[in-house]
């Protein structure tokens, strides 16, 4: 996509300038390869002998020798990498030392909870954040704009886990209006048949309305907190894009045509930033994966983030790397989607 | 001629006068932004407090007085005491030193490397550009915290590993920024002129292109610092950063997390410290951006 | 139609208040008036002030600013919206930037048409194609479906003209309509504007930095310098201009007929900014 096509009005930078997207389509396989390579190298950089992790400290020497050959640890590094790639292609991420299950099974089990959290958060963030950004930009300098800027600033500066703890303190302990940690109350645990892995949906599908509402109540606080941080980012970018768009010549034309303010702001200015904004939204969703790690720890949410941190504390490298790889893949996928959406939706690139 | 007049003159007599004049004008513009000034002052206070921690801290941050655990703020302990009876105020001060040290270390590693990679890629073009940009993309493909976690897990959890891990994930945006600026600058006439006088590529890049990329990099670095503070605290909170008893703010929150109900100030005060530090850098960065590189978001 | 008396447009800068337009007075009827000046003379701002389309932060002051009896200075925003487009149209300089990149040409014209005349979307679409034909585009239906970046500069400017003529205004303000176009296309566009304006008995305000161009197409010429109108005369009397700035402009023009060993360079007299 040419730089000129992505350019804004004279003197204004292309919104593409700052989007660290994955680049054009041809580079995706290379990026994926690099991802896998980096993950593999991290795994081999562990000072703990992975052999010990598998057989334990007190295994006899012949077991050690045999396992070493089995795991391929006696081979040179590039051969090990090739074996690793073969395993990956077969969908084998190794076995978790902690749960003694294949890592892929673990991830399949825990990922939907993170998905549930992240998706609820992003929907809230978009629905509130985008209009906030648009209105703030159209009323630049007003009190409303200042409030939005404060909200954005706070969202960029507050650590998410601190807010999580404070919210638990205030809303759960002090005011008692929010349920505690975890995905659902103890009494409902195990009662909802697993279908999608997302408890609220599964409970609704099964007709267990009280379980569903309980799950929803548990989802509310972590989702709202994550949504706030995402919202801050989305509102900030929307506002920045809109300020650029509102200063463009075509907005003067639109006003000169005698169009209503609403139409000028939404149909003309917003219409022009909608496409780069989609890219921002994809990045925001990817960023939620990071926030989820911390939020899940605070709220004991049984998702991939918590799986990752628990594996870290147990030095379960297979699990850590497996989870890292999966998250990295999702990240790449989202960036790719954003890029594709940009190409498809912007009439200048068709 | 008064100093102000010399700085603000419309016809500077030397390059140095012009450079100083530009810096002064930028300072005047920055000063007008009240929030940015607040950020600057906060950052300066942070730096001074961290450097003078040993002077300001009235008590030993490691001294435990188990009889006096989880005491609320009082005259003896301005912020109260933590779960092992240690003075929270001193711990927060020393924690500031650690946080600031980590941030400075990361930026000192990341900005020069990113600048170098970006300018070389942008100026050289061709294969070098493609290879370097693919490398950048690979590191951009990971969410920062996750990759940092994986790195720290592979090495030993601790401040050094945390710094290296964060640095490894933080450098790509600088390379991209520098490359974007280089691509714009390298076609400029003055670059062609310098090359015509026989300057080597290295000289062109270092003496002419890099200085012009600096404003964007500085702005980005300052804004990044707030993010690095949050990431470092996050790592500490997850147990992957500084290890107890080191008074790093994130670590302090992790160890006192269960006290949120009985002694809420113990985990909350370090949290406020993180917030204030991050906010200060954000305000400073925003102000710098308005002055140095308004087109950046 | 358009009456301006002592219009001043100022901006607040860190070093004080800067007046971009100083006490400008003019009136335009159903005639062609040209405003000439260099960059920074305030000509564009004057035009935009007439429609209250100034950038945020601009301070507008005038003794009188009225359009066909309506007091523009104190009008409500809803009244301004009726004037803008409906009674007076504004053509901007560069269609690359003044046309909305994500709407088709036809959609933008239809939007202008519907905003002031009402009607269904289909009627508006038909009207748009019709207008494109009026601005002498050869395949109007085809062009209507295209996006601005797919059109050449000349075509884009024709779309702009069609868009501004759609609601049927009485006055057309053209702010440097040909400055971004190739020389060959410039003449075409100006002739088109001239033709359309004459046929519809509209008033025209043509803003440009090109003195001979303006004198060719307009009945009256106003010369602006540093925010003030320094001279006002009929186009045919241009050679007899009295103000030193206008005379300097005329002398600086290269001529095909008069031989000159050296092109004169204008010597600016600071007194011109005060007068």
mmCIF file of C-alpha atoms in Angstrom, chain A residues 5 7-11 140 246-264 267-275 345-350, chain C residues 48 51-54 56 77 80-86 88-90 92-94 97-103 107-109 111-112 115-116 147 149-150 160 163-164 167:
data_model
loop_
_atom_site.group_PDB
_atom_site.id
_atom_site.type_symbol
_atom_site.label_atom_id
_atom_site.label_comp_id
_atom_site.label_asym_id
_atom_site.label_seq_id
_atom_site.Cartn_x
_atom_site.Cartn_y
_atom_site.Cartn_z
ATOM 1 C CA UNK A 5 -2.643 6.496 -0.489
ATOM 2 C CA UNK A 7 -1.733 9.978 3.664
ATOM 3 C CA UNK A 8 -4.060 12.380 5.364
ATOM 4 C CA UNK A 9 -4.465 16.035 4.504
ATOM 5 C CA UNK A 10 -1.405 18.185 3.794
ATOM 6 C CA UNK A 11 0.906 18.338 6.767
ATOM 7 C CA UNK A 140 -12.036 20.238 21.742
ATOM 8 C CA UNK A 246 -11.771 17.609 11.772
ATOM 9 C CA UNK A 247 -8.923 19.847 10.668
ATOM 10 C CA UNK A 248 -9.022 18.534 7.129
ATOM 11 C CA UNK A 249 -10.143 20.520 4.117
ATOM 12 C CA UNK A 250 -12.993 18.179 3.270
ATOM 13 C CA UNK A 251 -14.575 19.066 6.590
ATOM 14 C CA UNK A 252 -14.543 22.729 5.558
ATOM 15 C CA UNK A 253 -16.240 21.658 2.331
ATOM 16 C CA UNK A 254 -18.832 19.677 4.224
ATOM 17 C CA UNK A 255 -19.599 22.637 6.448
ATOM 18 C CA UNK A 256 -19.687 24.933 3.435
ATOM 19 C CA UNK A 257 -22.361 22.690 1.983
ATOM 20 C CA UNK A 258 -24.530 23.619 4.921
ATOM 21 C CA UNK A 259 -24.642 20.149 6.444
ATOM 22 C CA UNK A 260 -25.633 19.666 10.073
ATOM 23 C CA UNK A 261 -22.889 19.365 12.644
ATOM 24 C CA UNK A 262 -23.780 15.778 13.446
ATOM 25 C CA UNK A 263 -23.520 14.815 9.832
ATOM 26 C CA UNK A 264 -20.190 16.563 9.390
ATOM 27 C CA UNK A 267 -20.510 10.937 8.224
ATOM 28 C CA UNK A 268 -17.501 12.925 7.058
ATOM 29 C CA UNK A 269 -14.841 13.067 9.762
ATOM 30 C CA UNK A 270 -15.603 9.770 11.485
ATOM 31 C CA UNK A 271 -16.249 8.090 8.164
ATOM 32 C CA UNK A 272 -12.666 8.866 7.248
ATOM 33 C CA UNK A 273 -11.094 7.501 10.379
ATOM 34 C CA UNK A 274 -13.275 4.417 10.639
ATOM 35 C CA UNK A 275 -10.797 2.296 8.759
ATOM 36 C CA UNK A 345 -12.292 -1.215 3.649
ATOM 37 C CA UNK A 346 -10.274 1.783 2.547
ATOM 38 C CA UNK A 347 -11.402 2.720 -0.961
ATOM 39 C CA UNK A 348 -7.996 4.159 -1.690
ATOM 40 C CA UNK A 349 -6.331 0.778 -1.500
ATOM 41 C CA UNK A 350 -8.777 -1.220 -3.535
ATOM 42 C CA UNK C 48 -14.504 32.271 4.807
ATOM 43 C CA UNK C 51 -19.809 32.260 5.612
ATOM 44 C CA UNK C 52 -18.579 32.093 9.192
ATOM 45 C CA UNK C 53 -16.314 29.187 8.346
ATOM 46 C CA UNK C 54 -13.289 30.459 10.189
ATOM 47 C CA UNK C 56 -11.486 27.673 15.749
ATOM 48 C CA UNK C 77 -26.083 28.335 13.414
ATOM 49 C CA UNK C 80 -26.028 29.867 8.718
ATOM 50 C CA UNK C 81 -26.536 26.317 7.526
ATOM 51 C CA UNK C 82 -29.260 27.516 5.208
ATOM 52 C CA UNK C 83 -27.013 30.198 3.793
ATOM 53 C CA UNK C 84 -24.029 27.927 3.392
ATOM 54 C CA UNK C 85 -24.486 25.945 0.239
ATOM 55 C CA UNK C 86 -28.056 27.081 -0.240
ATOM 56 C CA UNK C 88 -23.660 30.896 -1.200
ATOM 57 C CA UNK C 89 -21.243 28.217 -2.297
ATOM 58 C CA UNK C 90 -17.507 27.914 -1.580
ATOM 59 C CA UNK C 92 -11.722 25.329 -2.334
ATOM 60 C CA UNK C 93 -8.313 25.080 -3.879
ATOM 61 C CA UNK C 94 -7.209 21.482 -4.116
ATOM 62 C CA UNK C 97 -7.877 17.493 -0.061
ATOM 63 C CA UNK C 98 -11.180 19.285 -0.295
ATOM 64 C CA UNK C 99 -13.188 16.283 -1.436
ATOM 65 C CA UNK C 100 -14.091 13.566 1.036
ATOM 66 C CA UNK C 101 -11.857 10.602 0.189
ATOM 67 C CA UNK C 102 -14.276 7.913 1.297
ATOM 68 C CA UNK C 103 -17.410 9.091 -0.513
ATOM 69 C CA UNK C 107 -22.682 10.772 -3.286
ATOM 70 C CA UNK C 108 -21.059 14.035 -2.277
ATOM 71 C CA UNK C 109 -22.952 16.026 -4.871
ATOM 72 C CA UNK C 111 -25.667 15.058 -0.383
ATOM 73 C CA UNK C 112 -25.379 18.765 -1.133
ATOM 74 C CA UNK C 115 -29.484 18.980 2.145
ATOM 75 C CA UNK C 116 -31.142 22.011 0.602
ATOM 76 C CA UNK C 147 -13.839 8.121 -5.597
ATOM 77 C CA UNK C 149 -8.528 9.783 -5.666
ATOM 78 C CA UNK C 150 -9.490 8.130 -8.941
ATOM 79 C CA UNK C 160 -16.393 20.433 -6.508
ATOM 80 C CA UNK C 163 -21.320 20.026 -5.618
ATOM 81 C CA UNK C 164 -21.470 23.694 -4.761
ATOM 82 C CA UNK C 167 -28.367 23.620 -4.099
#
